[in-house]
C-alpha atoms as one frame of an Amber mdcrd trajectory, in Angstrom:
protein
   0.000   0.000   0.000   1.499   3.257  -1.094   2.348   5.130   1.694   0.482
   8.990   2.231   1.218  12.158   0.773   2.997  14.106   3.593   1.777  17.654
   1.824  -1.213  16.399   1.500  -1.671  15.160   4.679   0.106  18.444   6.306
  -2.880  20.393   4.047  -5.356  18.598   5.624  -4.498  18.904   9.037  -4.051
  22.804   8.702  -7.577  23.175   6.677  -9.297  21.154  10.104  -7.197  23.098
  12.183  -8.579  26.061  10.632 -12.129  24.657  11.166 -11.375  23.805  14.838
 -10.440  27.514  15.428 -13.924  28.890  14.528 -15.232  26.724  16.796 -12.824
  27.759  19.590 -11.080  24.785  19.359  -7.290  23.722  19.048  -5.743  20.855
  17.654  -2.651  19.876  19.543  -0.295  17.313  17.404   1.171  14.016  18.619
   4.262  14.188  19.642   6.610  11.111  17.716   6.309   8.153  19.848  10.177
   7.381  21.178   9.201  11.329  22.442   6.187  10.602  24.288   8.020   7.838
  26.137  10.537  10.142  27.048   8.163  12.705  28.457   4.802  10.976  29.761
   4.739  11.127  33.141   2.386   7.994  33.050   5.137   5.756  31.507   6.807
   3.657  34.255  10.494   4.391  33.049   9.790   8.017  33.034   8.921   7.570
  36.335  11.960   5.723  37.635  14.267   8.362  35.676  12.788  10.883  38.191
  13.683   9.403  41.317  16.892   8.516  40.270  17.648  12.261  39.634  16.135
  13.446  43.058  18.372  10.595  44.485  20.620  11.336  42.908  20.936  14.849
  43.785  20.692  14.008  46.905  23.806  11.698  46.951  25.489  14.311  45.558
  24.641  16.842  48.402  26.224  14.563  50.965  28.974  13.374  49.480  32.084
  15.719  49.109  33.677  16.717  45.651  36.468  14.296  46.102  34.437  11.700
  45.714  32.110  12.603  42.977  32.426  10.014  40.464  32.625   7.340  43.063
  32.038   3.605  41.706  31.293   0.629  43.237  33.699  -2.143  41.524  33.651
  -4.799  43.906  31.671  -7.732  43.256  30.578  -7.549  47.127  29.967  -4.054
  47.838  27.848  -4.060  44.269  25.557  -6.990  45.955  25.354  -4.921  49.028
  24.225  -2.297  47.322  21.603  -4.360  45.185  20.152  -6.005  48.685  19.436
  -2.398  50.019  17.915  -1.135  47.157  15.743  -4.565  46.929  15.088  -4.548
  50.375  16.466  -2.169  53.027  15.731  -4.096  56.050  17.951  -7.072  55.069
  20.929  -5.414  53.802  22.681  -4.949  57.277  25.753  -3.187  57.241  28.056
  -2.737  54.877  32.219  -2.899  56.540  35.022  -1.770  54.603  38.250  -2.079
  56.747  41.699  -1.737  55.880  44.823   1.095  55.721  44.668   4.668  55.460
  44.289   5.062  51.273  43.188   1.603  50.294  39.914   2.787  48.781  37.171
   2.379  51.572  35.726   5.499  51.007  35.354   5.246  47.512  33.687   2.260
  47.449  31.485   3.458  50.245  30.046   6.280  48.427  29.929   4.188  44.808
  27.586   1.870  47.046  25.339   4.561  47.643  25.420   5.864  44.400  24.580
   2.778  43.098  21.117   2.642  45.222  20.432   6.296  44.337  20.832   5.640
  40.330  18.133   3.114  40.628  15.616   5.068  41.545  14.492   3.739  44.444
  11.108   4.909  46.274  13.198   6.984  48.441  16.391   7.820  49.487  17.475
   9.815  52.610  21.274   9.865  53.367  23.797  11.304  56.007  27.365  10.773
  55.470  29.869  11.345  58.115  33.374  11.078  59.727  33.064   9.463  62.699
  35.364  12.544  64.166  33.150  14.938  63.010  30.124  12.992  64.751  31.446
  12.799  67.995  32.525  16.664  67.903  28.729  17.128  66.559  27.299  15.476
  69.265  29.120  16.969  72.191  27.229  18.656  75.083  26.925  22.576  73.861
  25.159  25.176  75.297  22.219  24.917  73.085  19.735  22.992  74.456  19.260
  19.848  73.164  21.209  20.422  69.898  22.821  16.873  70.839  20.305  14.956
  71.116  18.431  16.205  68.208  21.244  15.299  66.280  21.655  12.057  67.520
  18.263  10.990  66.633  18.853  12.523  62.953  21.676  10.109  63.155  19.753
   7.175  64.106  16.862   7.504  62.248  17.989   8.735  58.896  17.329   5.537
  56.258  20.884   4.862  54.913  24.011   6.183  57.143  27.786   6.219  55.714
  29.902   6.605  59.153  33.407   6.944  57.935  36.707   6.363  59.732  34.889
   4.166  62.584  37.708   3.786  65.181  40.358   6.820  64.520  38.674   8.960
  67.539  40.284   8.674  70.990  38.168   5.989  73.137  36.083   6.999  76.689
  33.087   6.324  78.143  31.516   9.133  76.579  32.260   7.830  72.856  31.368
   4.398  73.845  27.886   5.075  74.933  27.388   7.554  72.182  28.480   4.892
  69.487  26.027   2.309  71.421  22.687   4.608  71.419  23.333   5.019  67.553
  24.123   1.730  66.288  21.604  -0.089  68.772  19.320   1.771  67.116  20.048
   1.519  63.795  19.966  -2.359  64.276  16.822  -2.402  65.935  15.073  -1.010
  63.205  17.108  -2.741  60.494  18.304   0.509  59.210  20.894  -0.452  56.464
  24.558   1.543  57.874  27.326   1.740  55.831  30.764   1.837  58.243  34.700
   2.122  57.197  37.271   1.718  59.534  41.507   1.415  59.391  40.915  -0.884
  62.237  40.711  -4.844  61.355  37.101  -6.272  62.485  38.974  -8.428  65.227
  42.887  -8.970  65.946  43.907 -10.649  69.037  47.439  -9.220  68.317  46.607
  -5.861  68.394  43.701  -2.726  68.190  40.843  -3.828  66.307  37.297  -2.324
  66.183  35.868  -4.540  68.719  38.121  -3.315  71.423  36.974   0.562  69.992
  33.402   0.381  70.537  32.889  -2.016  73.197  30.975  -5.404  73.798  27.974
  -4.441  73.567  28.110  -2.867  69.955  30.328  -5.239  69.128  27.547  -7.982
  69.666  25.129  -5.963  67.587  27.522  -5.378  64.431  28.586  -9.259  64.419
  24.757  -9.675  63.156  24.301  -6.031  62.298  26.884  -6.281  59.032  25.594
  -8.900  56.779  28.729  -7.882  54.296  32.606  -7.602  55.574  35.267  -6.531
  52.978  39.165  -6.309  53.920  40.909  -3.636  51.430  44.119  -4.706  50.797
  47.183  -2.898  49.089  49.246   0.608  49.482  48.019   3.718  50.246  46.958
   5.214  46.718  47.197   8.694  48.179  50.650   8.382  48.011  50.681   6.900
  44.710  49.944   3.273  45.389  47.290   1.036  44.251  44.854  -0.664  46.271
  44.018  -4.736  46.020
């Protein structure tokens, strides 16, 4: 079947067009279909391209420059990431220990990145350095600042606690660290957690001894996925394992 004159057909639509507009009317033409999946908010990709932006955007308001174009290349810390974003109250915690420069961060932050550009339902995220947090959460002479923080701590859905373990150890960080991982494991709140401490060493410091018994107990269940980083510090030109 031949296929229609494109003048003609153009004619015809501008002579009902014209018709249309006497009548107060306005003909309003289709867009080309590849277009109107792009744009329709009814189409289900279209809709999953908008929450990966807004998570995405708001990935990239907690994490620093330095880390902008963080990936997730290992095989583990990719399934971590895929648990969470199927199902946030299975995924545990996510451990990344090793030396200063081995990539922990990095991979940390590519994790999260990884949920966000899925577009999941929703994404809330706090990253921090753990030295920062305790300094944050000090007593302070407003009124209840600490606390309130705290609880923004505990609460928020994913967490990225960085450097677990490099703060100087007392009662006061202790109990601190307990409140917010307790928690965070009572409501199955997935945690992300580096550390240049080893999980456990009986030879020397590991991040048992830094937070205690009792949140060591919670994070032997808490973190469904432990990864050792291996290799020099790439900082100073290295590369990491």
């Amino acid at each position: 079947m031949a296929e229609p004159d494109r003048a003609s057909s153009a004619r015809s639509m501008r002579a009902m067009a014209r018709i249309l507009a006497t009548r107060g009317l306005r003909v309003v033409p289709d867009a080309p279909s590849d277009q109107r999946s792009e744009e329709n908010p009814g189409d289900r990709e279209w809709h999953r391209r908008a929450r990966a932006d807004y998570a995405l955007n708001r990935w990239r308001s907690a994490t620093p420059p330095r880390f902008s174009e963080a990936e997730a290349t290992i095989p583990e810390v990719i399934g971590w990431a895929d648990r969470a974003l199927a199902d946030n109250t299975v995924a545990g915690a996510l451990l990344l220990t090793g030396l200063t420069g081995t990539g922990k961060t990095h991979q940390a932050f590519g994790a999260l990145r990884r949920i966000a550009a899925s577009g999941p339902d929703r994404f809330e995220l706090i990253a921090v350095n753990s030295a920062d947090m305790y300094g944050a959460l000090r007593p302070s002479q407003v009124m209840g600042a600490a606390e309130r923080e705290l609880r923004r701590l505990s609460e928020v859905q994913y967490l990225f606690l960085d450097d677990l373990g490099t703060a100087k150890t007392s009662e006061w960080t202790e109990e601190v660290t307990y409140r917010l991982i307790n928690y965070r494991y009572n409501h199955c709140l997935p945690t992300v957690i580096t550390s240049n401490l080893p999980a456990r060493d009986e030879n020397g410091p590991d991040l048992a001894g830094f937070v205690g018994a009792r949140v060591a107990s919670r994070l032997a269940e808490m973190v469904t996925t432990l990864i050792p980083m291996v290799g020099a510090d790439r900082r100073r030109g290295g590369r990491a394992a």
